mmCIF file of C-alpha atoms in Angstrom:
data_model
loop_
_atom_site.group_PDB
_atom_site.id
_atom_site.type_symbol
_atom_site.label_atom_id
_atom_site.label_comp_id
_atom_site.label_asym_id
_atom_site.label_seq_id
_atom_site.Cartn_x
_atom_site.Cartn_y
_atom_site.Cartn_z
ATOM 1 C CA ALA A 297 0.000 0.000 0.000
ATOM 2 C CA GLN A 298 1.134 3.499 -0.729
ATOM 3 C CA THR A 299 1.852 5.958 2.048
ATOM 4 C CA VAL A 300 2.613 9.670 2.186
ATOM 5 C CA THR A 301 4.551 11.262 5.023
ATOM 6 C CA GLN A 302 4.904 14.909 5.923
ATOM 7 C CA SER A 303 7.335 15.177 8.788
ATOM 8 C CA GLN A 304 6.861 18.885 9.543
ATOM 9 C CA PRO A 305 3.606 19.491 11.450
ATOM 10 C CA GLU A 306 4.234 23.247 11.499
ATOM 11 C CA MET A 307 6.442 25.685 9.628
ATOM 12 C CA SER A 308 6.729 29.420 9.724
ATOM 13 C CA VAL A 309 8.211 31.915 7.275
ATOM 14 C CA GLN A 310 8.678 35.639 7.143
ATOM 15 C CA GLU A 311 6.689 37.468 4.509
ATOM 16 C CA ALA A 312 8.656 37.725 1.208
ATOM 17 C CA GLU A 313 11.007 34.912 2.245
ATOM 18 C CA THR A 314 11.233 31.371 0.869
ATOM 19 C CA VAL A 315 10.088 28.215 2.606
ATOM 20 C CA THR A 316 10.293 24.540 1.691
ATOM 21 C CA LEU A 317 7.776 21.930 2.824
ATOM 22 C CA SER A 318 8.876 18.295 2.826
ATOM 23 C CA CYS A 319 7.054 15.210 1.650
ATOM 24 C CA THR A 320 8.139 11.626 1.190
ATOM 25 C CA TYR A 321 6.095 8.759 -0.144
ATOM 26 C CA ASP A 322 6.335 5.044 -0.491
ATOM 27 C CA THR A 323 5.146 3.078 -3.495
ATOM 28 C CA SER A 324 6.159 0.135 -5.627
ATOM 29 C CA GLU A 325 4.519 1.647 -8.702
ATOM 30 C CA SER A 326 6.386 3.467 -11.432
ATOM 31 C CA ASP A 327 3.542 5.529 -12.836
ATOM 32 C CA TYR A 328 1.713 7.925 -10.541
ATOM 33 C CA TYR A 329 0.901 11.552 -9.865
ATOM 34 C CA LEU A 330 1.856 13.776 -6.979
ATOM 35 C CA PHE A 331 0.034 16.867 -5.788
ATOM 36 C CA TRP A 332 0.277 19.658 -3.291
ATOM 37 C CA TYR A 333 -3.015 20.992 -2.004
ATOM 38 C CA LYS A 334 -3.606 24.004 0.190
ATOM 39 C CA GLN A 335 -6.420 24.087 2.741
ATOM 40 C CA PRO A 336 -7.105 27.519 4.243
ATOM 41 C CA PRO A 337 -9.481 28.018 7.187
ATOM 42 C CA SER A 338 -12.328 28.135 4.659
ATOM 43 C CA ARG A 339 -11.722 24.344 4.445
ATOM 44 C CA GLN A 340 -11.775 24.063 0.651
ATOM 45 C CA MET A 341 -8.857 22.122 -0.781
ATOM 46 C CA ILE A 342 -7.134 24.131 -3.477
ATOM 47 C CA LEU A 343 -4.666 22.580 -5.901
ATOM 48 C CA VAL A 344 -1.275 24.263 -5.710
ATOM 49 C CA ILE A 345 0.795 22.160 -8.086
ATOM 50 C CA ARG A 346 0.973 18.690 -9.622
ATOM 51 C CA GLN A 347 3.715 16.457 -10.955
ATOM 52 C CA GLU A 348 3.538 13.456 -13.248
ATOM 53 C CA ALA A 349 6.056 10.815 -12.192
ATOM 54 C CA TYR A 350 7.148 10.111 -15.758
ATOM 55 C CA LYS A 351 8.253 13.724 -16.200
ATOM 56 C CA GLN A 352 11.762 14.432 -14.969
ATOM 57 C CA GLN A 353 11.296 18.179 -15.116
ATOM 58 C CA ASN A 354 10.130 19.725 -11.865
ATOM 59 C CA ALA A 355 6.749 21.432 -12.036
ATOM 60 C CA THR A 356 6.446 25.157 -11.382
ATOM 61 C CA GLU A 357 3.424 27.432 -10.917
ATOM 62 C CA ASN A 358 4.338 31.061 -10.431
ATOM 63 C CA ARG A 359 5.842 31.298 -6.911
ATOM 64 C CA PHE A 360 5.419 27.583 -6.270
ATOM 65 C CA SER A 361 7.848 24.920 -7.425
ATOM 66 C CA VAL A 362 8.634 21.348 -6.511
ATOM 67 C CA ASN A 363 11.775 19.303 -6.120
ATOM 68 C CA PHE A 364 10.772 15.854 -7.334
ATOM 69 C CA GLN A 365 13.322 13.138 -6.581
ATOM 70 C CA LYS A 366 11.795 9.918 -7.891
ATOM 71 C CA ALA A 367 14.537 7.571 -6.736
ATOM 72 C CA ALA A 368 14.458 9.028 -3.247
ATOM 73 C CA LYS A 369 10.632 9.179 -3.309
ATOM 74 C CA SER A 370 10.725 12.780 -2.224
ATOM 75 C CA PHE A 371 8.445 15.609 -3.342
ATOM 76 C CA SER A 372 9.090 18.939 -1.616
ATOM 77 C CA LEU A 373 7.270 22.214 -2.227
ATOM 78 C CA LYS A 374 9.110 25.527 -2.369
ATOM 79 C CA ILE A 375 7.173 28.733 -1.890
ATOM 80 C CA SER A 376 9.060 31.825 -2.955
ATOM 81 C CA ASP A 377 8.241 35.408 -1.958
ATOM 82 C CA SER A 378 5.805 34.180 0.701
ATOM 83 C CA GLN A 379 2.609 36.167 1.107
ATOM 84 C CA LEU A 380 0.182 36.432 4.010
ATOM 85 C CA GLY A 381 -2.403 34.642 1.884
ATOM 86 C CA ASP A 382 -0.163 31.581 1.710
ATOM 87 C CA ALA A 383 -0.906 30.805 5.352
ATOM 88 C CA ALA A 384 -2.809 27.530 5.377
ATOM 89 C CA MET A 385 -2.461 23.806 5.890
ATOM 90 C CA TYR A 386 -0.591 22.151 3.029
ATOM 91 C CA PHE A 387 -1.122 18.546 2.048
ATOM 92 C CA CYS A 388 1.003 16.353 -0.140
ATOM 93 C CA ALA A 389 -0.986 13.706 -2.001
ATOM 94 C CA TYR A 390 -0.337 10.670 -4.179
ATOM 95 C CA ARG A 391 -2.503 9.125 -6.868
ATOM 96 C CA SER A 392 -1.827 5.896 -8.686
ATOM 97 C CA ALA A 393 -2.076 6.000 -12.465
ATOM 98 C CA ARG A 394 -2.669 2.278 -12.602
ATOM 99 C CA TRP A 395 -6.426 1.743 -12.594
ATOM 100 C CA SER A 396 -9.478 3.837 -13.408
ATOM 101 C CA SER A 397 -10.752 3.073 -9.915
ATOM 102 C CA ASN A 398 -7.903 5.232 -8.628
ATOM 103 C CA THR A 399 -9.056 8.305 -10.525
ATOM 104 C CA GLY A 400 -10.641 9.908 -7.475
ATOM 105 C CA LYS A 401 -8.452 8.260 -4.857
ATOM 106 C CA LEU A 402 -5.813 10.477 -3.362
ATOM 107 C CA ILE A 403 -3.597 9.345 -0.521
ATOM 108 C CA PHE A 404 -2.822 12.334 1.654
ATOM 109 C CA GLY A 405 -0.079 13.081 4.119
ATOM 110 C CA GLN A 406 -0.802 14.423 7.583
ATOM 111 C CA GLY A 407 -0.371 18.028 6.529
ATOM 112 C CA THR A 408 1.927 20.937 7.388
ATOM 113 C CA THR A 409 0.526 24.123 8.870
ATOM 114 C CA LEU A 410 2.295 27.121 7.372
ATOM 115 C CA GLN A 411 2.353 30.385 9.270
ATOM 116 C CA VAL A 412 3.427 33.549 7.439
ATOM 117 C CA LYS A 413 4.712 36.353 9.642
ATOM 118 C CA PRO A 414 4.372 39.965 8.510
ATOM 119 C CA GLU B 22 -17.575 25.997 -14.371
ATOM 120 C CA THR B 23 -19.726 26.009 -11.270
ATOM 121 C CA GLY B 24 -17.328 24.242 -8.897
ATOM 122 C CA VAL B 25 -18.302 21.723 -6.246
ATOM 123 C CA THR B 26 -20.871 22.631 -3.610
ATOM 124 C CA GLN B 27 -21.775 20.692 -0.487
ATOM 125 C CA SER B 28 -24.642 20.839 1.965
ATOM 126 C CA PRO B 29 -25.193 21.222 4.808
ATOM 127 C CA THR B 30 -22.078 23.087 5.933
ATOM 128 C CA HIS B 31 -22.501 22.038 9.565
ATOM 129 C CA LEU B 32 -24.715 19.549 11.330
ATOM 130 C CA ILE B 33 -25.011 17.845 14.691
ATOM 131 C CA LYS B 34 -26.315 14.315 15.193
ATOM 132 C CA THR B 35 -26.480 11.889 18.073
ATOM 133 C CA ARG B 36 -24.932 8.471 18.227
ATOM 134 C CA GLY B 37 -26.971 5.824 16.414
ATOM 135 C CA GLN B 38 -28.669 8.255 14.056
ATOM 136 C CA GLN B 39 -28.302 8.341 10.298
ATOM 137 C CA VAL B 40 -27.057 11.243 8.188
ATOM 138 C CA THR B 41 -27.129 12.198 4.506
ATOM 139 C CA LEU B 42 -24.623 14.647 3.084
ATOM 140 C CA ARG B 43 -25.073 16.126 -0.367
ATOM 141 C CA CYS B 44 -22.727 17.226 -3.096
ATOM 142 C CA SER B 45 -23.189 18.931 -6.430
ATOM 143 C CA SER B 46 -20.263 18.155 -8.712
ATOM 144 C CA GLN B 47 -18.756 20.336 -11.343
ATOM 145 C CA SER B 48 -20.678 20.090 -14.603
ATOM 146 C CA GLY B 49 -19.216 17.448 -16.929
ATOM 147 C CA HIS B 50 -17.426 15.551 -14.176
ATOM 148 C CA ASN B 51 -18.296 11.857 -14.291
ATOM 149 C CA THR B 52 -16.454 10.809 -11.138
ATOM 150 C CA VAL B 53 -17.143 11.819 -7.571
ATOM 151 C CA SER B 54 -15.227 10.762 -4.501
ATOM 152 C CA TRP B 55 -15.791 11.307 -0.801
ATOM 153 C CA TYR B 56 -13.240 11.851 1.946
ATOM 154 C CA GLN B 57 -13.344 11.941 5.731
ATOM 155 C CA GLN B 58 -11.022 14.435 7.402
ATOM 156 C CA ALA B 59 -10.616 14.228 11.161
ATOM 157 C CA LEU B 60 -9.485 17.378 12.933
ATOM 158 C CA GLY B 61 -5.824 18.128 12.247
ATOM 159 C CA GLN B 62 -5.420 15.156 9.922
ATOM 160 C CA GLY B 63 -5.224 14.538 6.209
ATOM 161 C CA PRO B 64 -8.353 13.414 4.351
ATOM 162 C CA GLN B 65 -9.034 9.688 4.108
ATOM 163 C CA PHE B 66 -10.602 8.248 0.972
ATOM 164 C CA ILE B 67 -14.048 6.724 1.602
ATOM 165 C CA PHE B 68 -15.187 5.723 -1.880
ATOM 166 C CA GLN B 69 -15.545 6.774 -5.484
ATOM 167 C CA TYR B 70 -18.500 6.708 -7.869
ATOM 168 C CA TYR B 71 -18.196 6.587 -11.621
ATOM 169 C CA ARG B 72 -21.286 6.738 -13.827
ATOM 170 C CA GLU B 73 -23.530 6.100 -10.822
ATOM 171 C CA GLU B 74 -21.723 2.991 -9.604
ATOM 172 C CA GLU B 75 -19.212 2.576 -6.800
ATOM 173 C CA ASN B 76 -15.888 1.540 -8.320
ATOM 174 C CA GLY B 77 -13.377 2.118 -5.560
ATOM 175 C CA ARG B 78 -13.540 2.027 -1.774
ATOM 176 C CA GLY B 79 -11.229 2.811 1.083
ATOM 177 C CA ASN B 80 -11.087 1.178 4.491
ATOM 178 C CA PHE B 81 -14.570 2.175 5.643
ATOM 179 C CA PRO B 82 -17.374 -0.130 6.842
ATOM 180 C CA PRO B 83 -20.563 -0.768 4.840
ATOM 181 C CA ARG B 84 -22.560 1.667 6.969
ATOM 182 C CA PHE B 85 -20.891 4.305 4.786
ATOM 183 C CA SER B 86 -22.741 4.247 1.483
ATOM 184 C CA GLY B 87 -23.326 6.572 -1.403
ATOM 185 C CA LEU B 88 -25.298 7.450 -4.464
ATOM 186 C CA GLN B 89 -24.449 9.319 -7.624
ATOM 187 C CA PHE B 90 -27.155 10.786 -9.870
ATOM 188 C CA PRO B 91 -27.151 11.679 -13.580
ATOM 189 C CA ASN B 92 -27.488 15.390 -12.793
ATOM 190 C CA TYR B 93 -23.959 15.538 -11.256
ATOM 191 C CA SER B 94 -25.278 15.382 -7.701
ATOM 192 C CA SER B 95 -24.321 12.737 -5.171
ATOM 193 C CA GLU B 96 -24.922 11.687 -1.574
ATOM 194 C CA LEU B 97 -22.953 10.186 1.263
ATOM 195 C CA ASN B 98 -25.030 8.254 3.763
ATOM 196 C CA VAL B 99 -23.765 7.129 7.136
ATOM 197 C CA ASN B 100 -25.872 4.813 9.275
ATOM 198 C CA ALA B 101 -25.577 4.027 12.980
ATOM 199 C CA LEU B 102 -23.413 7.052 13.677
ATOM 200 C CA GLU B 103 -20.533 6.661 16.099
ATOM 201 C CA LEU B 104 -18.645 9.337 17.988
ATOM 202 C CA ASP B 105 -15.568 8.742 15.792
ATOM 203 C CA ASP B 106 -17.592 9.712 12.725
ATOM 204 C CA SER B 107 -17.259 13.341 13.821
ATOM 205 C CA ALA B 108 -15.216 14.896 11.028
ATOM 206 C CA LEU B 109 -15.207 17.120 7.980
ATOM 207 C CA TYR B 110 -16.572 15.280 4.960
ATOM 208 C CA LEU B 111 -15.232 16.408 1.621
ATOM 209 C CA CYS B 112 -16.660 15.739 -1.797
ATOM 210 C CA ALA B 113 -14.464 15.971 -4.881
ATOM 211 C CA SER B 114 -15.169 15.516 -8.562
ATOM 212 C CA THR B 115 -13.199 15.018 -11.743
ATOM 213 C CA TYR B 116 -13.489 13.762 -15.276
ATOM 214 C CA GLN B 117 -12.136 10.256 -15.629
ATOM 215 C CA GLY B 118 -10.295 9.652 -18.850
ATOM 216 C CA SER B 119 -8.018 12.637 -19.165
ATOM 217 C CA GLY B 120 -4.738 11.471 -17.655
ATOM 218 C CA ALA B 121 -3.526 13.646 -14.818
ATOM 219 C CA ASN B 122 -7.068 14.708 -14.024
ATOM 220 C CA VAL B 123 -7.290 16.946 -11.022
ATOM 221 C CA LEU B 124 -9.853 16.644 -8.261
ATOM 222 C CA THR B 125 -11.949 19.710 -7.543
ATOM 223 C CA PHE B 126 -13.024 19.799 -3.909
ATOM 224 C CA GLY B 127 -15.999 21.265 -2.152
ATOM 225 C CA ALA B 128 -15.737 23.156 1.143
ATOM 226 C CA GLY B 129 -17.035 20.186 3.098
ATOM 227 C CA SER B 130 -19.729 19.319 5.612
ATOM 228 C CA ARG B 131 -18.713 19.411 9.264
ATOM 229 C CA LEU B 132 -20.431 16.585 11.151
ATOM 230 C CA THR B 133 -20.478 16.452 14.925
ATOM 231 C CA VAL B 134 -21.760 13.298 16.605
ATOM 232 C CA LEU B 135 -22.755 13.624 20.257
#
């Protein structure tokens, strides 16, 4: 069974600085997808960034980028130029590409609460 | 795009009762999945419906059941509520068949069981 681990329950960053959130996962599959979701106090999960395992190039979305290390099964999120609105709980998630029954099945980590200090 | 909406936003039930939570998926999405998120934890996959049939289930007992309707709405039903069922329940939808399809989540229904 696949697992996702986020070892940092809480992180804090100064506004305009850079922060990196860690995520490791365990799987025996070679084809899968990885995601970072943000959950603000409004509770709605918002997609931050996604990575296809078959792509070696790290995904980037504006101020958000990932460091995807497939051999090490590591998928960290870097937030540059942190803003007050980035404060939220961040979840790393894994999805198998193997079966259609996995389409809606994400395996989440425990989450990292990010505090942004003005 | 209309997004994913869930109702009710909050509700309180007592142990042993039954509850129905509702979700309206994004138009065109043929797959809906439900998650249970305990306080301070990551969401746990309950099950997935594709074209009105369950086709994937997590480690949840049969008293958790669901329905998906042709009009992009769906329900999560929980029978014989237990105290541990207190959680945020999230609905998410996507279109199956497009590769790295992304789940769109609703804001959830907060269930408290007393």
